[in-house]
Coordinates of C-alpha atoms in Angstrom, one line a residue:
Chain A
X210 CA 20.7 15.6 43.1
X211 CA 18.2 15.1 45.9
X212 CA 20.3 13.0 48.3
X213 CA 23.9 13.0 49.5
X214 CA 24.3 9.3 49.6
X215 CA 23.8 6.9 46.8
X216 CA 24.6 3.2 46.5
X217 CA 26.2 1.8 43.3
X218 CA 25.3 -1.9 42.7
X219 CA 27.1 -3.7 39.9
X220 CA 25.7 -6.7 38.1
X221 CA 27.2 -9.2 35.7
X222 CA 24.2 -10.1 33.7
X223 CA 21.3 -8.2 32.1
X224 CA 18.7 -10.8 33.2
X225 CA 19.8 -10.3 36.9
X226 CA 19.7 -6.6 36.3
X227 CA 16.1 -6.7 35.1
X228 CA 15.1 -8.8 38.1
X229 CA 16.9 -6.4 40.5
X230 CA 15.2 -3.4 38.9
X231 CA 11.8 -5.0 39.3
X232 CA 12.5 -5.9 42.9
X233 CA 13.8 -2.5 43.8
X234 CA 10.7 -0.9 42.2
X235 CA 8.5 -3.3 44.2
X236 CA 10.2 -2.3 47.4
X237 CA 9.7 1.4 46.5
X238 CA 13.4 2.2 46.4
X239 CA 14.3 5.1 44.1
X240 CA 16.5 4.2 41.2
X241 CA 18.4 7.3 40.1
X242 CA 20.1 5.8 37.1
X243 CA 21.0 2.5 35.4
X244 CA 24.2 2.2 33.4
X245 CA 24.4 -0.6 30.8
X246 CA 27.0 -1.4 28.0
X247 CA 24.2 -2.0 25.5
X248 CA 20.4 -1.5 25.2
X249 CA 18.6 -3.9 27.5
X250 CA 15.2 -4.7 26.0
X251 CA 12.4 -3.8 28.3
X252 CA 14.5 -2.0 30.8
X253 CA 12.7 1.3 30.3
X254 CA 9.3 -0.4 31.0
X255 CA 10.7 -2.1 34.1
X256 CA 12.0 1.2 35.4
X257 CA 8.7 2.9 34.6
X258 CA 10.2 5.6 32.4
X259 CA 7.8 7.8 30.4
X260 CA 7.8 7.0 26.6
X261 CA 9.8 9.2 24.4
X262 CA 8.2 12.1 22.6
X263 CA 11.1 12.3 20.0
X264 CA 8.8 11.0 17.2
X265 CA 6.3 13.8 17.8
X266 CA 9.0 16.4 17.5
X267 CA 10.2 14.8 14.3
X268 CA 6.7 15.0 12.8
X269 CA 6.6 18.7 13.6
X270 CA 10.0 19.3 12.2
X271 CA 8.9 17.5 9.0
X272 CA 6.0 19.8 8.7
X273 CA 8.3 22.8 9.1
X274 CA 10.6 21.4 6.4
X275 CA 7.6 21.0 4.1
X276 CA 6.5 24.5 4.7
X277 CA 10.0 25.9 4.1
X278 CA 10.3 24.0 0.8
X279 CA 6.8 25.2 -0.3
X280 CA 7.3 28.8 0.7
X281 CA 10.8 28.9 -0.8
X282 CA 9.9 27.4 -4.2
X283 CA 6.7 29.5 -4.3
X284 CA 8.6 32.7 -3.7
X285 CA 11.6 31.9 -6.0
X286 CA 9.8 30.2 -8.9
X287 CA 6.4 31.7 -8.9
X288 CA 6.3 35.1 -7.3
X289 CA 9.8 36.6 -7.6
X290 CA 10.8 35.7 -11.1
X291 CA 8.3 33.5 -12.9
X292 CA 10.4 32.8 -16.0
X293 CA 9.4 30.4 -18.8
X294 CA 12.0 27.6 -18.3
X295 CA 11.6 24.9 -20.9
X296 CA 7.9 25.5 -21.1
X297 CA 7.1 24.7 -17.5
X298 CA 3.9 26.5 -16.3
X299 CA 5.0 29.0 -13.7
X300 CA 1.6 30.8 -13.3
X301 CA 0.7 29.2 -10.0
X302 CA 2.4 26.9 -7.5
X303 CA -0.1 24.1 -8.1
X304 CA 0.5 24.0 -11.9
X305 CA 4.2 23.5 -11.5
X306 CA 4.1 21.5 -8.3
X307 CA 5.2 18.1 -9.7
X308 CA 8.6 19.7 -10.4
X309 CA 8.8 20.9 -6.8
X310 CA 7.8 17.6 -5.1
X311 CA 11.3 16.1 -5.0
X312 CA 12.5 19.3 -3.1
X313 CA 9.5 19.3 -0.8
X314 CA 10.1 15.6 0.0
X315 CA 13.8 15.9 0.6
X316 CA 13.5 19.0 2.8
X317 CA 10.8 17.3 4.8
X318 CA 13.1 14.4 5.5
X319 CA 16.1 16.7 6.0
X320 CA 14.4 18.8 8.7
X321 CA 12.7 15.8 10.3
X322 CA 15.9 13.8 10.6
X323 CA 18.5 16.5 11.5
X324 CA 16.4 18.5 13.9
X325 CA 15.3 15.3 15.6
X326 CA 18.9 14.2 16.0
X327 CA 19.9 17.7 17.4
X328 CA 16.9 17.5 19.8
X329 CA 18.1 14.1 20.9
X330 CA 21.6 15.5 21.6
X331 CA 20.2 18.5 23.5
X332 CA 17.8 16.4 25.6
X333 CA 20.5 13.8 26.3
X334 CA 23.1 16.4 26.9
X335 CA 25.6 14.9 24.4
X336 CA 28.0 17.1 22.7
X337 CA 31.8 17.3 21.9
X338 CA 33.9 17.9 25.0
X339 CA 31.1 17.0 27.3
X340 CA 32.5 15.3 30.3
X341 CA 31.6 11.6 30.4
X342 CA 29.1 10.9 33.2
X343 CA 30.2 7.3 33.6
X344 CA 30.6 6.2 37.3
X345 CA 32.5 3.0 36.5
X346 CA 34.4 2.3 33.3
X347 CA 33.4 -1.3 33.4
X348 CA 29.8 -0.4 32.6
X349 CA 30.8 0.4 29.0
X350 CA 32.2 -3.1 28.6
X351 CA 30.5 -5.9 30.4
X352 CA 29.0 -4.7 33.7
X353 CA 25.6 -3.2 34.6
X354 CA 25.2 -0.6 37.3
X355 CA 22.2 0.5 39.3
X356 CA 22.4 3.8 41.2
X357 CA 20.0 3.7 44.1
X358 CA 19.0 6.6 46.3
X359 CA 20.2 5.8 49.8
X360 CA 18.7 8.8 51.6
X361 CA 16.5 8.0 54.6
X362 CA 17.2 4.3 54.2
X363 CA 19.1 2.0 56.5
X364 CA 22.3 1.5 54.5
X365 CA 22.9 -2.0 55.9
X366 CA 19.4 -3.2 55.1
X367 CA 19.6 -1.7 51.6
X368 CA 23.0 -3.2 50.9
X369 CA 21.7 -6.6 52.1
X370 CA 18.7 -6.2 49.8
X371 CA 20.9 -5.3 46.8
X372 CA 23.2 -8.2 47.6
X373 CA 20.2 -10.6 47.6
X374 CA 19.1 -9.3 44.2
X375 CA 22.4 -10.6 42.9
X376 CA 24.7 -7.6 42.9
X377 CA 28.4 -8.6 42.5
X378 CA 29.7 -5.4 44.0
X379 CA 28.1 -2.7 46.1
X380 CA 29.7 0.6 47.0
X381 CA 28.5 3.7 48.9
X382 CA 29.2 7.0 47.1
X383 CA 29.0 10.5 48.7
X384 CA 27.8 12.9 46.2
X385 CA 30.0 15.8 47.4
X386 CA 33.2 13.9 46.4
X387 CA 31.5 12.4 43.4
X388 CA 30.7 15.8 41.9
Chain B
X147 CA -12.7 -23.5 13.7
X148 CA -14.7 -20.8 12.0
X149 CA -18.2 -21.5 10.9
X150 CA -19.5 -19.5 7.9
X151 CA -22.6 -17.9 9.3
X152 CA -25.8 -18.4 7.3
X153 CA -26.5 -14.7 7.5
X154 CA -23.3 -13.8 5.8
X155 CA -23.8 -16.5 3.2
X156 CA -27.3 -15.1 2.5
X157 CA -25.9 -11.6 2.3
X158 CA -23.3 -12.8 -0.2
X159 CA -25.8 -14.6 -2.3
X160 CA -28.3 -11.7 -2.4
X161 CA -25.6 -9.3 -3.4
X162 CA -24.4 -11.7 -6.2
X163 CA -28.0 -12.0 -7.5
X164 CA -28.6 -8.2 -7.3
X165 CA -25.2 -7.6 -9.0
X166 CA -25.9 -10.1 -11.7
X167 CA -29.3 -8.4 -12.4
X168 CA -27.6 -5.0 -12.6
X169 CA -24.9 -6.3 -14.9
X170 CA -27.4 -7.9 -17.3
X171 CA -29.3 -4.6 -17.2
X172 CA -26.0 -2.8 -18.0
X173 CA -25.2 -5.0 -21.0
X174 CA -28.8 -4.7 -22.3
X175 CA -29.0 -0.9 -21.9
X176 CA -26.0 0.0 -24.1
X177 CA -26.9 1.7 -27.4
X178 CA -26.9 -0.8 -30.2
X179 CA -26.8 1.6 -33.2
X180 CA -25.2 4.9 -34.0
X181 CA -28.6 6.7 -33.8
X182 CA -29.2 5.5 -30.3
X183 CA -25.7 6.6 -29.3
X184 CA -26.4 10.0 -30.7
X185 CA -29.6 10.2 -28.7
X186 CA -27.7 9.3 -25.5
X187 CA -25.0 11.8 -26.4
X188 CA -27.6 14.6 -27.1
X189 CA -29.3 14.1 -23.7
X190 CA -26.0 13.9 -22.0
X191 CA -24.8 17.1 -23.6
X192 CA -28.1 18.9 -22.7
X193 CA -27.8 17.7 -19.2
X194 CA -24.2 19.0 -18.8
X195 CA -24.6 22.1 -20.9
X196 CA -23.9 24.5 -18.0
X197 CA -20.8 22.6 -16.8
X198 CA -19.4 21.7 -20.2
X199 CA -16.7 24.3 -20.5
X200 CA -15.4 23.7 -24.0
X201 CA -15.3 27.5 -24.6
X202 CA -13.2 28.2 -21.5
X203 CA -9.5 27.3 -21.5
X204 CA -8.9 24.1 -19.5
X205 CA -6.1 23.4 -17.0
X206 CA -3.9 22.1 -19.8
X207 CA -4.6 24.9 -22.2
X208 CA -3.7 27.4 -19.5
X209 CA -0.5 25.5 -18.7
X210 CA 0.5 25.4 -22.3
X211 CA -0.7 29.0 -22.9
X212 CA -2.2 27.6 -26.1
X213 CA -6.0 27.7 -26.5
X214 CA -7.5 24.4 -27.6
X215 CA -4.3 22.4 -27.1
X216 CA -5.8 19.7 -25.0
X217 CA -8.8 19.3 -27.3
X218 CA -6.5 18.9 -30.2
X219 CA -4.3 16.4 -28.4
X220 CA -7.2 14.3 -27.3
X221 CA -8.8 14.4 -30.8
X222 CA -5.5 13.1 -32.1
X223 CA -5.5 10.2 -29.6
X224 CA -9.2 9.5 -29.1
X225 CA -10.9 10.7 -32.3
X226 CA -12.9 13.3 -30.5
X227 CA -12.6 15.9 -33.2
X228 CA -15.8 17.6 -34.3
X229 CA -14.7 17.8 -37.8
X230 CA -17.8 17.7 -40.0
X231 CA -16.7 15.1 -42.6
X232 CA -15.4 12.8 -39.8
X233 CA -18.7 12.9 -38.0
X234 CA -19.9 9.5 -39.1
X235 CA -16.6 7.9 -38.1
X236 CA -16.6 9.8 -34.8
X237 CA -20.1 8.5 -33.9
X238 CA -19.0 4.9 -34.7
X239 CA -16.2 5.5 -32.2
X240 CA -18.5 6.9 -29.6
X241 CA -20.9 3.9 -30.0
X242 CA -18.0 1.6 -29.6
X243 CA -16.9 3.3 -26.4
X244 CA -20.4 3.2 -25.0
X245 CA -20.7 -0.5 -25.7
X246 CA -17.4 -1.1 -23.9
X247 CA -18.8 0.4 -20.7
X248 CA -20.4 -2.7 -19.1
X249 CA -17.4 -4.8 -20.1
X250 CA -15.1 -2.3 -18.4
X251 CA -17.3 -2.1 -15.3
X252 CA -17.3 -5.9 -15.0
X253 CA -13.5 -6.1 -15.6
X254 CA -12.7 -3.3 -13.0
X255 CA -14.6 -5.0 -10.2
X256 CA -13.5 -8.5 -11.3
X257 CA -9.8 -7.6 -11.3
X258 CA -10.1 -5.6 -8.1
X259 CA -11.3 -8.6 -6.1
X260 CA -9.0 -11.0 -8.0
X261 CA -6.0 -8.9 -7.2
X262 CA -6.8 -8.9 -3.5
X263 CA -6.6 -12.7 -3.5
X264 CA -3.6 -12.7 -5.8
X265 CA -1.8 -10.2 -3.6
X266 CA -2.6 -12.2 -0.5
X267 CA -1.0 -15.2 -2.2
X268 CA 2.1 -13.2 -3.0
X269 CA 2.3 -11.9 0.6
X270 CA 1.9 -15.4 1.9
X271 CA 4.7 -16.6 -0.4
X272 CA 6.9 -13.7 0.8
X273 CA 6.2 -14.5 4.4
X274 CA 7.1 -18.1 3.9
X275 CA 10.2 -17.5 1.8
X276 CA 11.4 -14.9 4.2
X277 CA 10.8 -17.3 7.2
X278 CA 8.9 -14.5 8.9
X279 CA 8.6 -15.2 12.6
X280 CA 5.5 -13.0 13.2
X281 CA 3.0 -14.1 10.6
X282 CA 2.4 -17.9 10.7
X283 CA -0.6 -17.4 13.0
X284 CA -2.2 -15.5 10.1
X285 CA -1.4 -18.1 7.4
X286 CA -4.9 -19.8 7.6
X287 CA -6.5 -16.3 7.2
X288 CA -4.4 -15.7 4.1
X289 CA -5.1 -19.1 2.7
X290 CA -8.8 -18.4 3.2
X291 CA -8.6 -15.2 1.3
X292 CA -6.7 -16.9 -1.6
X293 CA -9.6 -19.4 -1.9
X294 CA -11.2 -16.7 -4.1
X295 CA -8.3 -16.8 -6.6
X296 CA -9.5 -19.8 -8.6
X297 CA -13.0 -18.5 -9.5
X298 CA -11.8 -14.9 -9.5
X299 CA -8.9 -15.4 -11.9
X300 CA -11.0 -17.6 -14.3
X301 CA -13.7 -14.9 -14.5
X302 CA -11.0 -12.2 -15.2
X303 CA -9.5 -14.5 -17.9
X304 CA -12.9 -15.0 -19.5
X305 CA -13.6 -11.2 -19.4
X306 CA -10.3 -10.3 -21.1
X307 CA -10.8 -13.0 -23.7
X308 CA -14.3 -12.2 -24.6
X309 CA -14.1 -8.4 -24.3
X310 CA -11.8 -8.5 -27.3
X311 CA -11.9 -5.3 -29.3
X312 CA -13.8 -3.6 -26.5
X313 CA -10.6 -3.5 -24.5
X314 CA -7.8 -4.2 -27.0
X315 CA -7.7 -2.1 -30.2
X316 CA -4.8 -4.3 -31.5
X317 CA -7.3 -7.2 -31.9
X318 CA -9.1 -5.2 -34.6
X319 CA -7.5 -6.3 -37.9
X320 CA -8.8 -3.3 -39.9
X321 CA -7.2 -1.0 -37.4
X322 CA -3.9 -2.8 -37.4
X323 CA -3.8 -2.8 -41.2
X324 CA -3.7 1.0 -41.3
X325 CA -1.5 1.4 -38.2
X326 CA 2.3 1.1 -38.6
X327 CA 2.9 1.1 -34.8
X328 CA 0.5 -1.7 -34.2
X329 CA 2.0 -3.7 -37.0
X330 CA 5.4 -3.3 -35.5
X331 CA 4.1 -4.6 -32.2
X332 CA 2.2 -7.5 -33.7
X333 CA 5.0 -9.9 -32.8
X334 CA 4.0 -9.5 -29.2
X335 CA 0.4 -8.2 -29.4
X336 CA -1.2 -11.0 -31.4
X337 CA -4.2 -13.0 -30.2
X338 CA -2.8 -16.5 -30.0
X339 CA 0.4 -15.5 -28.2
X340 CA -1.6 -13.2 -25.9
X341 CA -4.1 -15.9 -25.1
X342 CA -1.4 -18.5 -24.2
X343 CA 0.4 -16.0 -22.0
X344 CA -2.8 -15.1 -20.1
X345 CA -3.6 -18.8 -19.6
X346 CA -0.1 -19.4 -18.3
X347 CA -0.4 -16.6 -15.7
X348 CA -3.7 -17.9 -14.3
X349 CA -2.7 -21.5 -14.4
X350 CA 0.7 -20.8 -12.7
X351 CA -0.9 -18.7 -9.9
X352 CA -3.5 -21.3 -9.1
X353 CA -1.1 -24.1 -9.3
X354 CA 1.0 -22.5 -6.5
X355 CA -2.1 -21.8 -4.5
X356 CA -3.1 -25.5 -4.8
X357 CA 0.3 -26.8 -3.7
X358 CA 0.8 -24.2 -1.0
X359 CA -2.5 -25.1 0.6
X360 CA -1.9 -28.8 0.2
X361 CA 1.5 -28.6 2.0
X362 CA 0.2 -26.2 4.6
X363 CA -2.5 -28.7 5.5
X364 CA -0.1 -31.6 5.4
X365 CA 2.0 -29.8 7.9
X366 CA -0.7 -30.2 10.5
X367 CA -0.4 -34.0 10.6
X368 CA 3.2 -34.4 9.4
X369 CA 5.8 -36.2 11.5
X370 CA 8.7 -34.4 9.8
X371 CA 9.3 -31.0 8.2
X372 CA 9.0 -32.2 4.6
X373 CA 5.8 -30.3 3.9
X374 CA 7.3 -27.2 5.3
X375 CA 10.4 -27.5 3.1
X376 CA 8.2 -28.2 0.1
X377 CA 6.2 -25.1 0.8
X378 CA 9.3 -23.1 1.2
X379 CA 10.7 -24.2 -2.2
X380 CA 7.4 -23.7 -4.0
X381 CA 7.1 -20.2 -2.5
X382 CA 10.5 -19.2 -3.8
X383 CA 9.8 -20.5 -7.3
X384 CA 6.4 -18.9 -7.2
X385 CA 7.8 -15.5 -6.3
X386 CA 10.2 -15.6 -9.3
X387 CA 7.4 -16.8 -11.6
X388 CA 5.0 -14.2 -10.2
X389 CA 7.3 -11.2 -10.7
X390 CA 7.8 -12.1 -14.4
X391 CA 4.1 -12.9 -15.0
X392 CA 2.9 -9.8 -13.1
X393 CA 4.9 -7.6 -15.4
X394 CA 3.7 -9.2 -18.6
X395 CA 0.1 -9.4 -17.1
X396 CA 0.2 -5.7 -16.6
X397 CA 1.3 -5.1 -20.2
X398 CA -1.1 -7.7 -21.7
X399 CA -4.3 -6.8 -19.8
X400 CA -3.9 -3.1 -19.0
X401 CA -1.2 -1.4 -21.1
X402 CA -2.3 -2.9 -24.4
X403 CA -5.7 -1.2 -23.9
X404 CA -3.8 1.9 -25.2
X405 CA -1.3 0.1 -27.5
X406 CA 0.3 3.3 -28.6
X407 CA 1.3 4.3 -25.1
X408 CA 3.9 2.6 -23.0
X409 CA 5.5 3.1 -19.6
X410 CA 8.3 1.1 -18.1
X411 CA 7.4 1.2 -14.4
X412 CA 3.7 0.5 -15.2
X413 CA 3.9 -3.2 -14.0
X414 CA 5.5 -2.2 -10.7
X415 CA 2.8 0.4 -10.2
X416 CA 0.1 -2.2 -10.6
X417 CA 2.0 -4.5 -8.2
X418 CA 2.1 -1.8 -5.5
X419 CA -1.7 -1.5 -5.8
X420 CA -2.1 -5.2 -5.6
X421 CA 0.0 -5.5 -2.5
X422 CA -1.5 -2.7 -0.5
X423 CA -5.1 -3.9 -1.2
X424 CA -4.2 -7.4 -0.2
X425 CA -2.5 -6.5 3.0
X426 CA -5.5 -4.2 3.8
X427 CA -7.9 -7.1 3.3
X428 CA -5.8 -9.5 5.4
X429 CA -5.9 -6.9 8.2
X430 CA -9.6 -6.3 7.9
X431 CA -10.4 -10.1 7.8
X432 CA -8.1 -10.6 10.8
X433 CA -9.9 -7.8 12.7
X434 CA -13.3 -9.2 12.0
X435 CA -12.4 -12.8 12.9
X436 CA -10.8 -11.6 16.1
X437 CA -13.9 -9.6 16.9
X438 CA -16.0 -12.7 16.9
X439 CA -13.3 -14.5 19.0
X440 CA -12.0 -16.9 16.4
X441 CA -8.4 -15.7 16.5
X442 CA -7.5 -15.5 20.2
X443 CA -3.9 -16.4 19.4
X444 CA -3.5 -13.2 17.3
X445 CA -2.5 -10.2 19.4
X446 CA -2.4 -6.5 18.7
X447 CA 1.3 -6.7 17.7
X448 CA 0.2 -8.7 14.7
X449 CA -2.3 -6.1 13.8
X450 CA 0.4 -3.4 14.3
X451 CA 2.6 -5.2 11.8
X452 CA -0.2 -5.5 9.2
X453 CA -1.0 -1.8 9.6
X454 CA 2.7 -1.0 9.1
X455 CA 2.6 -2.9 5.9
X456 CA -0.6 -1.0 4.8
X457 CA 1.1 2.3 5.6
X458 CA 4.4 1.3 3.9
X459 CA 2.8 -0.1 0.7
X460 CA 0.4 3.0 0.5
X461 CA 3.5 5.2 0.3
X462 CA 5.2 2.8 -2.1
X463 CA 2.2 3.0 -4.3
X464 CA 2.2 6.8 -4.2
X465 CA 5.9 6.8 -5.0
X466 CA 5.4 4.8 -8.1
X467 CA 2.3 6.7 -9.1
X468 CA 4.1 9.9 -8.8
X469 CA 7.3 8.5 -10.4
X470 CA 5.2 7.6 -13.5
X471 CA 3.2 10.8 -13.5
X472 CA 6.0 13.2 -12.9
X473 CA 8.4 11.8 -15.5
X474 CA 5.7 11.9 -18.1
X475 CA 4.5 15.4 -17.1
X476 CA 8.0 16.8 -17.0
X477 CA 9.1 15.6 -20.4
X478 CA 5.7 16.1 -21.9
X479 CA 6.4 14.0 -25.0
X480 CA 3.1 13.9 -27.0
X481 CA 3.0 10.2 -27.4
X482 CA 3.3 9.6 -23.7
X483 CA 1.4 12.5 -22.3
X484 CA -2.0 11.8 -23.9
X485 CA -2.5 9.1 -21.2
X486 CA -2.6 11.7 -18.5
X487 CA -4.2 14.5 -20.5
X488 CA -7.3 12.3 -20.9
X489 CA -7.3 11.4 -17.2
X490 CA -6.8 14.9 -16.0
X491 CA -9.4 16.4 -18.4
X492 CA -12.2 13.9 -18.2
X493 CA -11.6 12.2 -14.8
X494 CA -10.3 15.1 -12.8
X495 CA -12.1 14.8 -9.5
X496 CA -11.4 11.0 -9.1
X497 CA -7.9 11.2 -10.6
X498 CA -6.7 13.6 -7.9
X499 CA -9.2 12.5 -5.2
X500 CA -7.7 9.0 -5.5
X501 CA -4.4 10.5 -4.3
X502 CA -6.1 11.8 -1.1
X503 CA -7.6 8.4 -0.4
X504 CA -4.5 6.4 -1.2
X505 CA -1.9 8.7 0.2
X506 CA -3.0 11.5 2.5
X507 CA -5.5 9.5 4.6
X508 CA -3.3 6.5 5.2
X509 CA -0.4 8.7 6.1
X510 CA -2.4 10.7 8.6
X511 CA -4.4 7.8 10.1
X512 CA -1.7 5.2 10.3
X513 CA 1.4 7.2 11.2
X514 CA 0.9 7.0 14.9
X515 CA 2.2 3.8 16.4
X516 CA -0.7 3.6 18.9
X517 CA -3.4 4.0 16.3
X518 CA -2.1 1.0 14.4
X519 CA -3.1 -1.2 17.3
X520 CA -6.7 0.1 17.4
X521 CA -8.8 -2.2 15.3
X522 CA -11.4 0.3 14.3
X523 CA -8.7 2.7 13.1
X524 CA -7.3 0.0 10.9
X525 CA -10.7 -0.8 9.6
X526 CA -11.4 2.8 8.7
X527 CA -8.0 3.2 7.1
X528 CA -8.6 -0.1 5.2
X529 CA -11.9 1.0 3.9
X530 CA -10.5 4.2 2.6
X531 CA -7.5 2.4 1.0
X532 CA -9.8 -0.1 -0.7
X533 CA -12.1 2.6 -2.1
X534 CA -9.0 4.4 -3.3
X535 CA -7.6 1.3 -5.1
X536 CA -10.9 0.5 -6.7
X537 CA -10.7 4.0 -8.2
X538 CA -7.1 3.3 -9.2
X539 CA -8.2 0.2 -11.2
X540 CA -11.2 2.2 -12.5
X541 CA -8.7 4.8 -13.8
X542 CA -6.5 2.2 -15.4
X543 CA -9.3 0.7 -17.4
X544 CA -12.1 3.2 -18.0
X545 CA -10.2 6.1 -19.8
X546 CA -8.7 3.6 -22.1
X547 CA -11.9 1.8 -23.0
X548 CA -14.8 4.3 -22.7
X549 CA -12.9 7.5 -22.8
X550 CA -15.0 10.5 -21.8
X551 CA -18.2 8.6 -21.7
X552 CA -17.7 7.3 -18.2
X553 CA -20.1 7.4 -15.2
X554 CA -20.5 5.6 -12.0
X555 CA -24.0 4.1 -12.2
X556 CA -26.0 0.9 -11.9
X557 CA -23.6 -1.1 -14.0
X558 CA -20.5 -0.2 -12.1
X559 CA -22.2 -0.6 -8.7
X560 CA -23.7 -3.9 -9.7
X561 CA -20.4 -5.3 -10.8
X562 CA -18.9 -4.4 -7.4
X563 CA -21.9 -6.0 -5.7
X564 CA -21.6 -9.2 -7.7
X565 CA -17.9 -9.7 -7.1
X566 CA -18.1 -8.6 -3.5
X567 CA -20.7 -11.3 -2.9
X568 CA -18.6 -13.9 -4.7
X569 CA -15.6 -12.8 -2.7
X570 CA -17.3 -13.0 0.7
X571 CA -18.8 -16.4 -0.3
X572 CA -15.5 -17.9 -1.4
X573 CA -13.4 -16.4 1.4
X574 CA -16.0 -17.6 4.0
X575 CA -15.9 -21.1 2.6
X576 CA -12.1 -21.0 2.4
X577 CA -11.9 -20.0 6.1
X578 CA -14.5 -22.4 7.4
X579 CA -13.0 -25.6 6.2
X580 CA -10.1 -26.1 8.6
X581 CA -8.9 -24.8 12.0
X582 CA -7.7 -21.2 11.9
X583 CA -4.7 -22.2 14.0
X584 CA -2.0 -23.9 12.0
X585 CA 0.1 -26.7 13.5
X586 CA 3.7 -27.7 13.3
X587 CA 5.0 -24.6 11.4
X588 CA 8.5 -24.2 12.7
X589 CA 7.9 -20.5 13.4
X590 CA 4.5 -20.9 15.0
X591 CA 5.6 -20.7 18.6
X592 CA 7.6 -17.6 17.9
X593 CA 4.6 -16.2 16.1
X594 CA 2.2 -16.8 18.9
X595 CA 4.5 -15.0 21.3
X596 CA 5.2 -12.2 18.9
X597 CA 5.4 -8.9 20.7
X598 CA 6.4 -5.6 19.3

């Protein structure tokens, strides 16, 4: 983390939180993180976060799944052992393709879904036994918390500003003891 | 308030006149006698001699590892055998198929434009019954498109009635007399019952359109929410009525063209085509009205939702198409599979090309969330989808009525031109009568602020 000192401002209401985020951004204060108990609609836009690229990865994973299914069925059913099973034409992949489409479809969905979820876990650093990064237990229930970078700022002025935005509780955190 | 421009009106009338001339030419130029049909056939064969691969094994022969299988299968179904003593009978059959061609061309185009209006009406009823919060700003656009339903459905009804044996072999008494299968089906497939059913469909659909429009307009000036509640109730009853009649309509007007063949999900398959074409036209009309500044209360989130429906219904259509194709291909029961053998043998490029237009292109063009908000992307995707679904209807009708003697020429093009002109004329008139912004719909405010 860039700075040693951060301010934690707690809010009771998501509308006040949204207003505070906009005001902080307008004053060019750096918001390190916002903790909320539930998704606040439009918060990412207010914070100016870049849009997610998860859907793009999912599309690519889907294409990989489709290729795996095609190559697998082509090798097994057409190239390796082209048997006559119930009169199905196994001379080329195209001729027997309708029978492979259910597999191609399911593997596309399987790869797209599962690899995207795993990507999400990795990018969000979520896995079993991961230490919870929650600065205040109340943020999982009914409180909202904004973590503001306090470096190079007058702490009194920043606290006053946060108080004016409607914060119910403001605390100074030293990163050394926090870590 | 949208004013129907005189240029567009003139364009519609000119295309109707040109289309009518072309259709009359189409009906006049069919061979009247067996001799004329033979002459057409001879010139046709001479023309296609190099590409006519009757000597080579076809796709299906190869698949079956049985030379001549597909020819034999088709001969069984479509009397295409070149047996010498059956030649006279065969030529009669060819003549009949050639004479059915202009009827089929007219029916394909007439049904294609009618189903757009009908599908729009169904979509409108769904949006009303589901109390959708996003779509009320588009209700006047949808009502404008359904203005085509009355003339369109009457023309379709007249075509199926007067086409008679050109479309429906079970209306030929001589044929039924020597066909046990058709005799067994005569309880359902007989002319009076069929006619009554067809009239009920058209009357029911138009009745809902009439009451829906009436209540929707009454809402503008109403003091209470009575018209809204009426519209809501009508819509629910209409949806139940439509789902029943759509199934039987598909059996009566399309499946009974090949009365020996049957498929259970056929009606759903046609429904999917109806819905995707309708949503596409709603989106395209919305884009064009917005482009001339008549729909400033419609934002790109509305367009996004319509494009999502286009995308979703395209995939739904493909799912049903493949569901029908794959089950029949897999089991390969002779009485079912002739339907696809004929289409794969004689209509190969458009049969599989249609899949690219109706599935591959929409999936590629409309998958990206940002692209769905770009109006010219939606228009391009819409054009592709509409061409694809015209071909879909073409493939429902033509193989069953004209068999291998199909072509896309003056008659087919003229039919499209005529019904396109009529469609533009009726939709333009339907849109221009009242304000495009509805009033007093309980969901209107939500719809105007709709944001995705």
